[in-house]
Amino acid sequence: MGHTEVMDFIDKNGGRQDQGQVLVQDHVPKVKDFYQKECWAHHPKPHQEYIDARKKQDEALLAERNKLVPGM
């Protein structure tokens, strides 16, 4: 798209060209690590209702995305 200056800046600062990777630096805590660390183990886990609702929402979003792709 013509963003060569931005791409050069990212490459110069250690960026990679791998697609599908999370754009969060390693020193930032990740959600997947939240309950595995001792300092956060006391934090209450989300309710099952929320997890189920979120899973339904994610499935609906994925189904909608697949509709927009030709041939799906």
mmCIF file with all atom_site columns, C-alpha atoms in Angstrom:
data_model
loop_
_atom_site.group_PDB
_atom_site.id
_atom_site.type_symbol
_atom_site.label_atom_id
_atom_site.label_alt_id
_atom_site.label_comp_id
_atom_site.label_asym_id
_atom_site.label_entity_id
_atom_site.label_seq_id
_atom_site.pdbx_PDB_ins_code
_atom_site.Cartn_x
_atom_site.Cartn_y
_atom_site.Cartn_z
_atom_site.occupancy
_atom_site.B_iso_or_equiv
_atom_site.pdbx_formal_charge
_atom_site.auth_seq_id
_atom_site.auth_comp_id
_atom_site.auth_asym_id
_atom_site.auth_atom_id
_atom_site.pdbx_PDB_model_num
ATOM 1  C CA . MET A 1 1  ? 0.000   0.000   0.000  1.00 0.00 ? 1  MET A CA 1
ATOM 2  C CA . GLY A 1 2  ? 2.973   2.275   -0.198 1.00 0.00 ? 2  GLY A CA 1
ATOM 3  C CA . HIS A 1 3  ? 3.887   2.387   3.492  1.00 0.00 ? 3  HIS A CA 1
ATOM 4  C CA . THR A 1 4  ? 7.528   1.645   2.821  1.00 0.00 ? 4  THR A CA 1
ATOM 5  C CA . GLU A 1 5  ? 8.831   4.151   5.376  1.00 0.00 ? 5  GLU A CA 1
ATOM 6  C CA . VAL A 1 6  ? 6.785   2.556   8.139  1.00 0.00 ? 6  VAL A CA 1
ATOM 7  C CA . MET A 1 7  ? 7.821   -0.947  7.066  1.00 0.00 ? 7  MET A CA 1
ATOM 8  C CA . ASP A 1 8  ? 11.487  0.086   7.016  1.00 0.00 ? 8  ASP A CA 1
ATOM 9  C CA . PHE A 1 9  ? 11.129  1.611   10.493 1.00 0.00 ? 9  PHE A CA 1
ATOM 10 C CA . ILE A 1 10 ? 9.553   -1.576  11.858 1.00 0.00 ? 10 ILE A CA 1
ATOM 11 C CA . ASP A 1 11 ? 12.224  -3.765  10.236 1.00 0.00 ? 11 ASP A CA 1
ATOM 12 C CA . LYS A 1 12 ? 14.981  -1.528  11.617 1.00 0.00 ? 12 LYS A CA 1
ATOM 13 C CA . ASN A 1 13 ? 13.557  -1.885  15.135 1.00 0.00 ? 13 ASN A CA 1
ATOM 14 C CA . GLY A 1 14 ? 13.392  -5.676  15.115 1.00 0.00 ? 14 GLY A CA 1
ATOM 15 C CA . GLY A 1 15 ? 10.082  -6.294  13.369 1.00 0.00 ? 15 GLY A CA 1
ATOM 16 C CA . ARG A 1 16 ? 9.455   -9.541  11.548 1.00 0.00 ? 16 ARG A CA 1
ATOM 17 C CA . GLN A 1 17 ? 7.530   -10.262 8.376  1.00 0.00 ? 17 GLN A CA 1
ATOM 18 C CA . ASP A 1 18 ? 5.732   -13.330 9.764  1.00 0.00 ? 18 ASP A CA 1
ATOM 19 C CA . GLN A 1 19 ? 1.993   -13.066 9.257  1.00 0.00 ? 19 GLN A CA 1
ATOM 20 C CA . GLY A 1 20 ? -0.604  -13.945 11.860 1.00 0.00 ? 20 GLY A CA 1
ATOM 21 C CA . GLN A 1 21 ? 1.558   -13.146 14.868 1.00 0.00 ? 21 GLN A CA 1
ATOM 22 C CA . VAL A 1 22 ? 0.450   -11.094 17.856 1.00 0.00 ? 22 VAL A CA 1
ATOM 23 C CA . LEU A 1 23 ? 1.821   -7.554  17.780 1.00 0.00 ? 23 LEU A CA 1
ATOM 24 C CA . VAL A 1 24 ? 2.625   -7.390  21.493 1.00 0.00 ? 24 VAL A CA 1
ATOM 25 C CA . GLN A 1 25 ? 6.164   -7.219  22.785 1.00 0.00 ? 25 GLN A CA 1
ATOM 26 C CA . ASP A 1 26 ? 7.478   -9.987  25.023 1.00 0.00 ? 26 ASP A CA 1
ATOM 27 C CA . HIS A 1 27 ? 7.729   -7.875  28.179 1.00 0.00 ? 27 HIS A CA 1
ATOM 28 C CA . VAL A 1 28 ? 3.974   -7.130  28.123 1.00 0.00 ? 28 VAL A CA 1
ATOM 29 C CA . PRO A 1 29 ? 1.919   -9.669  30.129 1.00 0.00 ? 29 PRO A CA 1
ATOM 30 C CA . LYS A 1 30 ? -0.296  -11.822 27.915 1.00 0.00 ? 30 LYS A CA 1
ATOM 31 C CA . VAL A 1 31 ? -3.830  -12.892 28.765 1.00 0.00 ? 31 VAL A CA 1
ATOM 32 C CA . LYS A 1 32 ? -2.910  -16.554 28.316 1.00 0.00 ? 32 LYS A CA 1
ATOM 33 C CA . ASP A 1 33 ? -0.276  -16.197 31.071 1.00 0.00 ? 33 ASP A CA 1
ATOM 34 C CA . PHE A 1 34 ? -2.571  -14.345 33.465 1.00 0.00 ? 34 PHE A CA 1
ATOM 35 C CA . TYR A 1 35 ? -3.701  -17.267 35.612 1.00 0.00 ? 35 TYR A CA 1
ATOM 36 C CA . GLN A 1 36 ? -0.455  -19.243 35.341 1.00 0.00 ? 36 GLN A CA 1
ATOM 37 C CA . LYS A 1 37 ? 1.698   -16.768 37.262 1.00 0.00 ? 37 LYS A CA 1
ATOM 38 C CA . GLU A 1 38 ? 1.767   -16.920 41.057 1.00 0.00 ? 38 GLU A CA 1
ATOM 39 C CA . CYS A 1 39 ? 1.279   -13.189 41.510 1.00 0.00 ? 39 CYS A CA 1
ATOM 40 C CA . TRP A 1 40 ? -2.042  -13.346 39.632 1.00 0.00 ? 40 TRP A CA 1
ATOM 41 C CA . ALA A 1 41 ? -3.240  -16.771 40.797 1.00 0.00 ? 41 ALA A CA 1
ATOM 42 C CA . HIS A 1 42 ? -5.503  -15.203 43.449 1.00 0.00 ? 42 HIS A CA 1
ATOM 43 C CA . HIS A 1 43 ? -7.483  -13.315 40.792 1.00 0.00 ? 43 HIS A CA 1
ATOM 44 C CA . PRO A 1 44 ? -10.962 -14.839 40.297 1.00 0.00 ? 44 PRO A CA 1
ATOM 45 C CA . LYS A 1 45 ? -11.489 -16.606 36.989 1.00 0.00 ? 45 LYS A CA 1
ATOM 46 C CA . PRO A 1 46 ? -14.259 -15.385 34.663 1.00 0.00 ? 46 PRO A CA 1
ATOM 47 C CA . HIS A 1 47 ? -17.738 -16.852 35.058 1.00 0.00 ? 47 HIS A CA 1
ATOM 48 C CA . GLN A 1 48 ? -18.648 -19.747 32.802 1.00 0.00 ? 48 GLN A CA 1
ATOM 49 C CA . GLU A 1 49 ? -21.585 -17.697 31.446 1.00 0.00 ? 49 GLU A CA 1
ATOM 50 C CA . TYR A 1 50 ? -19.152 -15.069 30.185 1.00 0.00 ? 50 TYR A CA 1
ATOM 51 C CA . ILE A 1 51 ? -16.886 -17.686 28.625 1.00 0.00 ? 51 ILE A CA 1
ATOM 52 C CA . ASP A 1 52 ? -19.853 -19.336 26.861 1.00 0.00 ? 52 ASP A CA 1
ATOM 53 C CA . ALA A 1 53 ? -21.196 -15.987 25.630 1.00 0.00 ? 53 ALA A CA 1
ATOM 54 C CA . ARG A 1 54 ? -17.772 -14.962 24.382 1.00 0.00 ? 54 ARG A CA 1
ATOM 55 C CA . LYS A 1 55 ? -17.306 -18.291 22.585 1.00 0.00 ? 55 LYS A CA 1
ATOM 56 C CA . LYS A 1 56 ? -20.702 -17.841 20.875 1.00 0.00 ? 56 LYS A CA 1
ATOM 57 C CA . GLN A 1 57 ? -19.766 -14.310 19.869 1.00 0.00 ? 57 GLN A CA 1
ATOM 58 C CA . ASP A 1 58 ? -16.431 -15.472 18.436 1.00 0.00 ? 58 ASP A CA 1
ATOM 59 C CA . GLU A 1 59 ? -18.113 -18.288 16.482 1.00 0.00 ? 59 GLU A CA 1
ATOM 60 C CA . ALA A 1 60 ? -20.696 -15.859 15.054 1.00 0.00 ? 60 ALA A CA 1
ATOM 61 C CA . LEU A 1 61 ? -17.937 -13.448 14.031 1.00 0.00 ? 61 LEU A CA 1
ATOM 62 C CA . LEU A 1 62 ? -15.983 -16.230 12.351 1.00 0.00 ? 62 LEU A CA 1
ATOM 63 C CA . ALA A 1 63 ? -19.104 -17.390 10.489 1.00 0.00 ? 63 ALA A CA 1
ATOM 64 C CA . GLU A 1 64 ? -19.749 -13.826 9.323  1.00 0.00 ? 64 GLU A CA 1
ATOM 65 C CA . ARG A 1 65 ? -16.153 -13.450 8.131  1.00 0.00 ? 65 ARG A CA 1
ATOM 66 C CA . ASN A 1 66 ? -16.381 -16.690 6.189  1.00 0.00 ? 66 ASN A CA 1
ATOM 67 C CA . LYS A 1 67 ? -19.493 -15.420 4.408  1.00 0.00 ? 67 LYS A CA 1
ATOM 68 C CA . LEU A 1 68 ? -17.538 -12.462 3.064  1.00 0.00 ? 68 LEU A CA 1
ATOM 69 C CA . VAL A 1 69 ? -14.830 -14.624 1.501  1.00 0.00 ? 69 VAL A CA 1
ATOM 70 C CA . PRO A 1 70 ? -15.706 -15.754 -2.030 1.00 0.00 ? 70 PRO A CA 1
ATOM 71 C CA . GLY A 1 71 ? -16.159 -19.488 -2.315 1.00 0.00 ? 71 GLY A CA 1
ATOM 72 C CA . MET A 1 72 ? -16.913 -20.076 1.335  1.00 0.00 ? 72 MET A CA 1
#
